[in-house]
PDB file of C-alpha atoms and ligand atoms in Angstrom:
ATOM      1  CA  MET A  11      -9.769   9.992  14.129  1.00 91.00           C
ATOM      2  CA  ARG A  12      -8.690   6.679  12.656  1.00 95.00           C
ATOM      3  CA  ILE A  13      -5.039   5.924  13.080  1.00 96.00           C
ATOM      4  CA  GLY A  14      -2.998   3.149  11.498  1.00 97.00           C
ATOM      5  CA  LEU A  15      -0.033   1.653  13.351  1.00 97.00           C
ATOM      6  CA  PHE A  16       2.413   0.075  10.922  1.00 98.00           C
ATOM      7  CA  GLY A  17       5.473  -1.507  12.503  1.00 96.00           C
ATOM      8  CA  GLY A  18       8.430  -3.210  10.906  1.00 95.00           C
ATOM      9  CA  THR A  19      12.170  -3.343  10.631  1.00 94.00           C
ATOM     10  CA  PHE A  20      12.175  -1.100   7.555  1.00 97.00           C
ATOM     11  CA  ASN A  21      15.715  -2.250   6.720  1.00 97.00           C
ATOM     12  CA  PRO A  22      15.345  -0.280   4.448  1.00 98.00           C
ATOM     13  CA  ILE A  23      11.872   1.157   3.743  1.00 98.00           C
ATOM     14  CA  HIS A  24      10.767   0.512   0.130  1.00 98.00           C
ATOM     15  CA  TYR A  25       7.896   1.166  -2.267  1.00 98.00           C
ATOM     16  CA  GLY A  26       6.139  -2.018  -1.094  1.00 97.00           C
ATOM     17  CA  HIS A  27       5.713  -0.439   2.362  1.00 98.00           C
ATOM     18  CA  LEU A  28       4.863   2.993   0.978  1.00 98.00           C
ATOM     19  CA  ARG A  29       2.298   2.037  -1.634  1.00 98.00           C
ATOM     20  CA  ALA A  30       0.667  -0.429   0.786  1.00 97.00           C
ATOM     21  CA  SER A  31       0.365   2.309   3.439  1.00 98.00           C
ATOM     22  CA  LEU A  32      -1.221   4.720   1.005  1.00 98.00           C
ATOM     23  CA  GLU A  33      -3.736   2.202  -0.306  1.00 97.00           C
ATOM     24  CA  VAL A  34      -4.703   1.098   3.209  1.00 98.00           C
ATOM     25  CA  LYS A  35      -5.064   4.707   4.267  1.00 98.00           C
ATOM     26  CA  GLU A  36      -7.436   5.443   1.397  1.00 98.00           C
ATOM     27  CA  GLU A  37      -9.400   2.198   1.526  1.00 96.00           C
ATOM     28  CA  PHE A  38      -9.998   2.345   5.280  1.00 97.00           C
ATOM     29  CA  GLY A  39     -10.353   6.106   5.546  1.00 97.00           C
ATOM     30  CA  LEU A  40      -7.469   6.476   7.969  1.00 97.00           C
ATOM     31  CA  ASP A  41      -6.445   9.991   8.951  1.00 96.00           C
ATOM     32  CA  LYS A  42      -2.866   9.157   9.837  1.00 96.00           C
ATOM     33  CA  ILE A  43      -0.464   6.266   9.635  1.00 97.00           C
ATOM     34  CA  TYR A  44       2.410   5.908  12.066  1.00 97.00           C
ATOM     35  CA  LEU A  45       5.379   4.009  10.640  1.00 98.00           C
ATOM     36  CA  ILE A  46       7.161   2.503  13.606  1.00 97.00           C
ATOM     37  CA  PRO A  47      10.655   1.094  13.079  1.00 96.00           C
ATOM     38  CA  SER A  48      11.705  -1.445  15.673  1.00 92.00           C
ATOM     39  CA  ALA A  49      14.948  -0.900  17.547  1.00 86.00           C
ATOM     40  CA  ILE A  50      15.958  -4.489  18.162  1.00 72.00           C
ATOM     41  CA  PRO A  51      13.613  -6.673  16.145  1.00 62.00           C
ATOM     42  CA  PRO A  52      12.775  -9.595  18.437  1.00 62.00           C
ATOM     43  CA  HIS A  53      12.386 -11.994  15.515  1.00 64.00           C
ATOM     44  CA  LYS A  54      15.413 -11.153  13.442  1.00 61.00           C
ATOM     45  CA  SER A  55      19.064 -11.696  13.999  1.00 62.00           C
ATOM     46  CA  PRO A  56      20.666  -8.284  14.488  1.00 69.00           C
ATOM     47  CA  ARG A  57      23.186  -9.144  11.757  1.00 75.00           C
ATOM     48  CA  GLY A  58      22.510  -7.085   8.652  1.00 87.00           C
ATOM     49  CA  VAL A  59      20.066  -4.768  10.425  1.00 91.00           C
ATOM     50  CA  VAL A  60      21.513  -1.277  10.168  1.00 92.00           C
ATOM     51  CA  ASP A  61      21.410   1.225  13.015  1.00 90.00           C
ATOM     52  CA  ALA A  62      17.876   2.154  14.036  1.00 91.00           C
ATOM     53  CA  LYS A  63      18.702   5.851  13.536  1.00 93.00           C
ATOM     54  CA  ASP A  64      19.533   5.191   9.875  1.00 95.00           C
ATOM     55  CA  ARG A  65      16.325   3.189   9.353  1.00 96.00           C
ATOM     56  CA  PHE A  66      14.371   5.966  11.067  1.00 97.00           C
ATOM     57  CA  HIS A  67      16.011   8.624   8.923  1.00 98.00           C
ATOM     58  CA  MET A  68      15.326   6.718   5.685  1.00 98.00           C
ATOM     59  CA  ILE A  69      11.618   6.571   6.608  1.00 98.00           C
ATOM     60  CA  GLN A  70      11.703  10.310   7.272  1.00 98.00           C
ATOM     61  CA  LEU A  71      13.165  10.922   3.813  1.00 98.00           C
ATOM     62  CA  ALA A  72      10.687   8.558   2.142  1.00 98.00           C
ATOM     63  CA  ILE A  73       7.572  10.200   3.622  1.00 98.00           C
ATOM     64  CA  SER A  74       8.692  13.830   3.674  1.00 97.00           C
ATOM     65  CA  ASP A  75       5.995  14.884   1.183  1.00 96.00           C
ATOM     66  CA  GLN A  76       3.168  12.842   2.747  1.00 97.00           C
ATOM     67  CA  SER A  77       2.014  14.794   5.780  1.00 96.00           C
ATOM     68  CA  ASP A  78      -0.419  12.153   7.053  1.00 97.00           C
ATOM     69  CA  PHE A  79       2.392   9.595   7.363  1.00 98.00           C
ATOM     70  CA  ILE A  80       4.380   9.992  10.564  1.00 98.00           C
ATOM     71  CA  VAL A  81       7.524   8.171  11.594  1.00 98.00           C
ATOM     72  CA  SER A  82       7.506   7.238  15.263  1.00 97.00           C
ATOM     73  CA  ASP A  83      10.576   6.830  17.445  1.00 94.00           C
ATOM     74  CA  VAL A  84       8.655   5.160  20.269  1.00 93.00           C
ATOM     75  CA  GLU A  85      10.413   1.817  19.886  1.00 92.00           C
ATOM     76  CA  LEU A  86      13.810   3.464  19.494  1.00 89.00           C
ATOM     77  CA  ASP A  87      13.566   5.161  22.873  1.00 77.00           C
ATOM     78  CA  ARG A  88      12.479   2.042  24.682  1.00 78.00           C
ATOM     79  CA  PRO A  89      15.237  -0.085  26.169  1.00 77.00           C
ATOM     80  CA  GLY A  90      15.393  -3.779  25.268  1.00 77.00           C
ATOM     81  CA  PRO A  91      13.665  -5.594  22.424  1.00 78.00           C
ATOM     82  CA  SER A  92      10.762  -3.971  20.609  1.00 77.00           C
ATOM     83  CA  TYR A  93       7.452  -5.611  21.347  1.00 88.00           C
ATOM     84  CA  SER A  94       4.458  -4.448  19.329  1.00 92.00           C
ATOM     85  CA  ILE A  95       2.117  -4.974  22.258  1.00 94.00           C
ATOM     86  CA  ASP A  96       4.007  -2.315  24.259  1.00 92.00           C
ATOM     87  CA  THR A  97       3.701  -0.004  21.264  1.00 93.00           C
ATOM     88  CA  VAL A  98      -0.071  -0.450  21.064  1.00 94.00           C
ATOM     89  CA  HIS A  99      -0.349   0.279  24.800  1.00 93.00           C
ATOM     90  CA  HIS A 100       1.838   3.341  24.325  1.00 93.00           C
ATOM     91  CA  PHE A 101      -0.359   4.813  21.587  1.00 93.00           C
ATOM     92  CA  GLN A 102      -3.552   4.044  23.445  1.00 90.00           C
ATOM     93  CA  LYS A 103      -2.121   5.919  26.432  1.00 90.00           C
ATOM     94  CA  ILE A 104      -0.622   9.003  24.786  1.00 89.00           C
ATOM     95  CA  LEU A 105      -3.360   9.762  22.280  1.00 84.00           C
ATOM     96  CA  PRO A 106      -6.826  10.836  23.393  1.00 71.00           C
ATOM     97  CA  LYS A 107      -9.498   8.225  23.924  1.00 71.00           C
ATOM     98  CA  ASP A 108     -11.460   8.857  20.755  1.00 71.00           C
ATOM     99  CA  PRO A 109      -9.056   7.745  18.013  1.00 83.00           C
ATOM    100  CA  ARG A 110      -9.633   4.321  16.679  1.00 92.00           C
ATOM    101  CA  PHE A 111      -6.416   2.422  16.140  1.00 95.00           C
ATOM    102  CA  TYR A 112      -5.811  -0.175  13.474  1.00 97.00           C
ATOM    103  CA  LEU A 113      -2.808  -2.442  13.452  1.00 97.00           C
ATOM    104  CA  ILE A 114      -1.485  -2.837   9.901  1.00 98.00           C
ATOM    105  CA  LEU A 115       0.576  -5.841   8.882  1.00 96.00           C
ATOM    106  CA  GLY A 116       1.317  -8.084   5.934  1.00 94.00           C
ATOM    107  CA  THR A 117       0.187 -11.698   5.729  1.00 90.00           C
ATOM    108  CA  ASP A 118       3.753 -12.954   6.283  1.00 90.00           C
ATOM    109  CA  ALA A 119       3.957 -11.075   9.580  1.00 93.00           C
ATOM    110  CA  PHE A 120       0.435 -12.117  10.543  1.00 93.00           C
ATOM    111  CA  TYR A 121       1.240 -15.814  10.170  1.00 91.00           C
ATOM    112  CA  GLU A 122       3.993 -15.367  12.750  1.00 92.00           C
ATOM    113  CA  ILE A 123       1.846 -13.497  15.231  1.00 94.00           C
ATOM    114  CA  ASP A 124       1.560 -16.483  17.545  1.00 93.00           C
ATOM    115  CA  THR A 125       5.277 -16.045  18.281  1.00 93.00           C
ATOM    116  CA  TRP A 126       4.799 -12.431  19.440  1.00 92.00           C
ATOM    117  CA  LYS A 127       4.694 -11.382  23.069  1.00 91.00           C
ATOM    118  CA  ALA A 128       1.141 -11.434  24.473  1.00 93.00           C
ATOM    119  CA  TYR A 129      -0.200 -11.985  20.948  1.00 94.00           C
ATOM    120  CA  LYS A 130      -3.713 -12.818  22.062  1.00 94.00           C
ATOM    121  CA  ASP A 131      -4.053  -9.361  23.602  1.00 94.00           C
ATOM    122  CA  PHE A 132      -3.905  -7.718  20.165  1.00 94.00           C
ATOM    123  CA  PHE A 133      -7.180  -9.381  19.245  1.00 97.00           C
ATOM    124  CA  ASP A 134      -8.842  -7.821  22.287  1.00 95.00           C
ATOM    125  CA  LEU A 135      -7.259  -4.402  21.873  1.00 93.00           C
ATOM    126  CA  VAL A 136      -7.151  -3.335  18.225  1.00 95.00           C
ATOM    127  CA  PRO A 137      -8.777  -4.169  14.924  1.00 96.00           C
ATOM    128  CA  MET A 138      -6.239  -5.352  12.378  1.00 97.00           C
ATOM    129  CA  ILE A 139      -5.799  -4.678   8.685  1.00 96.00           C
ATOM    130  CA  ILE A 140      -3.955  -7.526   7.009  1.00 94.00           C
ATOM    131  CA  MET A 141      -2.378  -6.792   3.641  1.00 92.00           C
ATOM    132  CA  LEU A 142      -1.879  -9.561   1.125  1.00 86.00           C
ATOM    133  CA  ARG A 143       1.816  -9.982   0.587  1.00 84.00           C
ATOM    134  CA  PRO A 144       2.910 -11.322  -2.800  1.00 78.00           C
ATOM    135  CA  GLY A 145       5.190 -14.313  -2.813  1.00 68.00           C
ATOM    136  CA  ASP A 146       3.488 -15.573   0.311  1.00 65.00           C
ATOM    137  CA  ARG A 147       2.284 -19.058  -0.397  1.00 56.00           C
ATOM    138  CA  PHE A 148      -0.749 -18.468   1.799  1.00 55.00           C
ATOM    139  CA  SER A 149      -1.767 -15.164   0.290  1.00 51.00           C
ATOM    140  CA  MET A 150      -4.728 -16.522  -1.609  1.00 53.00           C
ATOM    141  CA  ALA A 151      -8.001 -14.740  -0.822  1.00 58.00           C
ATOM    142  CA  PRO A 152      -8.306 -15.161   2.933  1.00 55.00           C
ATOM    143  CA  LYS A 153     -11.978 -15.938   3.048  1.00 58.00           C
ATOM    144  CA  ARG A 154     -13.881 -18.975   4.176  1.00 54.00           C
ATOM    145  CA  HIS A 155     -12.051 -22.254   4.631  1.00 55.00           C
ATOM    146  CA  SER A 156      -8.800 -20.703   3.574  1.00 77.00           C
ATOM    147  CA  TYR A 157      -5.483 -21.093   5.355  1.00 82.00           C
ATOM    148  CA  PHE A 158      -6.173 -17.659   6.815  1.00 85.00           C
ATOM    149  CA  GLU A 159      -9.451 -18.618   8.395  1.00 87.00           C
ATOM    150  CA  THR A 160      -8.033 -21.898   9.709  1.00 88.00           C
ATOM    151  CA  PHE A 161      -5.091 -20.031  11.227  1.00 90.00           C
ATOM    152  CA  LEU A 162      -7.385 -17.522  12.894  1.00 92.00           C
ATOM    153  CA  LYS A 163      -9.678 -20.197  14.295  1.00 92.00           C
ATOM    154  CA  THR A 164      -7.013 -22.562  15.537  1.00 93.00           C
ATOM    155  CA  LYS A 165      -4.500 -20.039  16.887  1.00 94.00           C
ATOM    156  CA  ILE A 166      -6.799 -17.319  18.175  1.00 95.00           C
ATOM    157  CA  SER A 167     -10.431 -18.312  18.538  1.00 96.00           C
ATOM    158  CA  GLU A 168     -12.946 -20.735  17.052  1.00 95.00           C
ATOM    159  CA  LYS A 169     -15.539 -17.980  17.197  1.00 96.00           C
ATOM    160  CA  TYR A 170     -14.088 -15.917  14.369  1.00 94.00           C
ATOM    161  CA  SER A 171     -16.194 -16.031  11.222  1.00 90.00           C
ATOM    162  CA  TYR A 172     -16.171 -14.190   7.916  1.00 88.00           C
ATOM    163  CA  SER A 173     -18.920 -11.620   7.443  1.00 88.00           C
ATOM    164  CA  GLU A 174     -19.738 -11.064   3.772  1.00 84.00           C
ATOM    165  CA  ASP A 175     -21.718  -7.951   4.721  1.00 84.00           C
ATOM    166  CA  LEU A 176     -18.905  -6.294   6.607  1.00 82.00           C
ATOM    167  CA  SER A 177     -16.098  -7.815   4.481  1.00 81.00           C
ATOM    168  CA  CYS A 178     -14.086  -8.767   7.521  1.00 90.00           C
ATOM    169  CA  PHE A 179     -13.654 -11.494  10.093  1.00 93.00           C
ATOM    170  CA  ILE A 180     -15.827 -10.822  13.091  1.00 95.00           C
ATOM    171  CA  HIS A 181     -15.976 -12.214  16.594  1.00 97.00           C
ATOM    172  CA  PRO A 182     -18.601 -11.804  19.343  1.00 97.00           C
ATOM    173  CA  GLU A 183     -16.066 -10.428  21.846  1.00 97.00           C
ATOM    174  CA  LYS A 184     -12.898  -9.687  19.954  1.00 97.00           C
ATOM    175  CA  GLN A 185     -11.865  -7.046  17.439  1.00 97.00           C
ATOM    176  CA  SER A 186     -12.535  -7.374  13.714  1.00 96.00           C
ATOM    177  CA  ILE A 187      -9.917  -8.363  11.195  1.00 95.00           C
ATOM    178  CA  PHE A 188      -9.960  -6.687   7.816  1.00 93.00           C
ATOM    179  CA  ILE A 189      -8.213  -7.819   4.664  1.00 89.00           C
ATOM    180  CA  ALA A 190      -6.615  -5.214   2.405  1.00 90.00           C
ATOM    181  CA  TYR A 191      -6.436  -6.205  -1.245  1.00 87.00           C
ATOM    182  CA  ILE A 192      -3.563  -3.943  -2.141  1.00 90.00           C
ATOM    183  CA  THR A 193      -1.621  -3.751  -5.381  1.00 92.00           C
ATOM    184  CA  SER A 194       0.862  -6.613  -5.310  1.00 90.00           C
ATOM    185  CA  LEU A 195       4.382  -5.265  -5.246  1.00 94.00           C
ATOM    186  CA  ASP A 196       6.822  -8.074  -4.771  1.00 93.00           C
ATOM    187  CA  ILE A 197       9.491  -5.933  -3.120  1.00 96.00           C
ATOM    188  CA  SER A 198      11.271  -6.867   0.089  1.00 96.00           C
ATOM    189  CA  SER A 199      14.075  -5.310   2.101  1.00 97.00           C
ATOM    190  CA  THR A 200      15.910  -8.632   1.872  1.00 95.00           C
ATOM    191  CA  HIS A 201      15.954  -8.387  -1.917  1.00 96.00           C
ATOM    192  CA  ILE A 202      17.126  -4.763  -1.755  1.00 97.00           C
ATOM    193  CA  ARG A 203      19.979  -5.650   0.615  1.00 97.00           C
ATOM    194  CA  ASP A 204      20.913  -8.518  -1.654  1.00 96.00           C
ATOM    195  CA  LEU A 205      21.014  -6.268  -4.732  1.00 97.00           C
ATOM    196  CA  ILE A 206      23.250  -3.766  -2.940  1.00 96.00           C
ATOM    197  CA  GLY A 207      25.531  -6.583  -1.814  1.00 94.00           C
ATOM    198  CA  ARG A 208      25.895  -7.669  -5.441  1.00 96.00           C
ATOM    199  CA  GLY A 209      26.611  -4.148  -6.643  1.00 96.00           C
ATOM    200  CA  LYS A 210      23.277  -3.798  -8.474  1.00 97.00           C
ATOM    201  CA  SER A 211      21.001  -0.793  -8.617  1.00 97.00           C
ATOM    202  CA  ILE A 212      18.008  -0.442  -6.277  1.00 98.00           C
ATOM    203  CA  ARG A 213      16.535   2.427  -8.243  1.00 97.00           C
ATOM    204  CA  TYR A 214      12.713   2.354  -8.613  1.00 98.00           C
ATOM    205  CA  LEU A 215      12.414  -0.052  -5.665  1.00 98.00           C
ATOM    206  CA  VAL A 216      12.940   2.703  -3.104  1.00 98.00           C
ATOM    207  CA  PRO A 217      12.551   6.488  -3.318  1.00 98.00           C
ATOM    208  CA  ASP A 218      15.629   8.206  -4.773  1.00 98.00           C
ATOM    209  CA  SER A 219      16.198  10.013  -1.455  1.00 98.00           C
ATOM    210  CA  VAL A 220      16.495   6.627   0.290  1.00 98.00           C
ATOM    211  CA  ALA A 221      18.807   5.214  -2.404  1.00 98.00           C
ATOM    212  CA  ASP A 222      21.018   8.312  -2.135  1.00 98.00           C
ATOM    213  CA  TYR A 223      21.156   8.024   1.666  1.00 98.00           C
ATOM    214  CA  ILE A 224      22.203   4.364   1.413  1.00 97.00           C
ATOM    215  CA  VAL A 225      25.013   5.254  -0.990  1.00 97.00           C
ATOM    216  CA  THR A 226      26.205   8.251   1.038  1.00 97.00           C
ATOM    217  CA  LYS A 227      26.305   6.255   4.289  1.00 96.00           C
ATOM    218  CA  GLY A 228      27.645   3.107   2.619  1.00 95.00           C
ATOM    219  CA  LEU A 229      24.867   0.950   4.107  1.00 95.00           C
ATOM    220  CA  TYR A 230      24.349  -2.757   3.323  1.00 95.00           C
ATOM    221  CA  LEU A 231      27.700  -3.200   1.570  1.00 91.00           C
TER     222      LEU A 231
HETATM  223  P1  ATP B 324      12.705  -8.162   5.237  1.00 95.77           P
HETATM  224  O1  ATP B 324      12.864  -8.738   3.871  1.00 95.77           O
HETATM  225  O2  ATP B 324      13.973  -7.654   5.840  1.00 95.77           O
HETATM  226  O3  ATP B 324      11.908  -9.033   6.177  1.00 95.77           O
HETATM  227  P2  ATP B 324      10.362  -6.658   4.513  1.00 95.77           P
HETATM  228  O4  ATP B 324      10.386  -6.144   3.125  1.00 95.77           O
HETATM  229  O5  ATP B 324       9.579  -7.899   4.803  1.00 95.77           O
HETATM  230  O6  ATP B 324      11.862  -6.822   5.029  1.00 95.77           O
HETATM  231  P3  ATP B 324       9.557  -5.571   7.021  1.00 95.77           P
HETATM  232  O7  ATP B 324      10.161  -4.367   7.641  1.00 95.77           O
HETATM  233  O8  ATP B 324       9.958  -6.922   7.537  1.00 95.77           O
HETATM  234  O9  ATP B 324       9.873  -5.485   5.435  1.00 95.77           O
HETATM  235  O10 ATP B 324       7.984  -5.483   6.983  1.00 95.77           O
HETATM  236  C1  ATP B 324       7.217  -4.640   7.789  1.00 95.77           C
HETATM  237  C2  ATP B 324       5.758  -4.879   7.463  1.00 95.77           C
HETATM  238  O11 ATP B 324       5.487  -4.509   6.106  1.00 95.77           O
HETATM  239  C3  ATP B 324       5.304  -6.345   7.588  1.00 95.77           C
HETATM  240  O12 ATP B 324       4.011  -6.352   8.168  1.00 95.77           O
HETATM  241  C4  ATP B 324       5.286  -6.830   6.154  1.00 95.77           C
HETATM  242  O13 ATP B 324       4.352  -7.866   5.955  1.00 95.77           O
HETATM  243  C5  ATP B 324       4.866  -5.569   5.408  1.00 95.77           C
HETATM  244  N1  ATP B 324       5.382  -5.530   4.030  1.00 95.77           N
HETATM  245  C6  ATP B 324       6.670  -5.468   3.652  1.00 95.77           C
HETATM  246  N2  ATP B 324       6.796  -5.440   2.324  1.00 95.77           N
HETATM  247  C7  ATP B 324       5.553  -5.485   1.812  1.00 95.77           C
HETATM  248  C8  ATP B 324       5.017  -5.516   0.467  1.00 95.77           C
HETATM  249  N3  ATP B 324       5.818  -5.492  -0.598  1.00 95.77           N
HETATM  250  N4  ATP B 324       3.667  -5.576   0.336  1.00 95.77           N
HETATM  251  C9  ATP B 324       2.877  -5.619   1.428  1.00 95.77           C
HETATM  252  N5  ATP B 324       3.303  -5.595   2.708  1.00 95.77           N
HETATM  253  C10 ATP B 324       4.626  -5.535   2.910  1.00 95.77           C
HETATM  254 MG1   MG B 325       9.788  -8.984   6.575  1.00 95.77          MG
END
């Protein structure tokens, strides 16, 4: 089993998250992807972040017809801020030994990883799949001598190098880092919240079920 762990605020979930998940799943032959909304995002001000139960429910609506996508409430049940490292430990503990986990994140999130709790541990524990995020000024092909490689070498370890054969960054002791060249969809939750605030439509940026839920509950007004 290959399992993707995809965390975020999902405030709200949108087609950028959904299409990216599907493409990563297919490209990396993942069997399942867990979408894991954070309860109290450690890096965001709680202002403007709607109740975790609403964000959870919107993910449920968005993935209802995709049985290999699963929404996880692990971070919602945990008291205090949500730390991804605790989530990785949780999955490694509750699921049998054989699945291989992959941490999925966008380039924007990756370039902040050195602010995460115990961030160096991720590189020992799980391979990562980094998705190019449009609008990110560093999202040019993260190969040799790029900002990406420099970041990896200076913040994590000098011994990372790009393997053309394996199409990923490899390290003698640490886990590999894969790059996912997904379809660029320049959609963000920030933009969606902004549109709602200005009374504009969010149709075709999120599934209709999510748009309807937002209207019914009067979220982001
Ligand atoms: P916000 O604008 O509130 O920060 P967001 O759209 O960035 O919201 P998050 O919940 O912060 O969404 O992102 C969760 C994860 O999904 C991050 O790893 C982020 O890089 C990734 N992601 C979000 N939107 C996209 C997108 N359009 N394409 C690729 N990856 C994305
Ligand atoms: Mg974000």
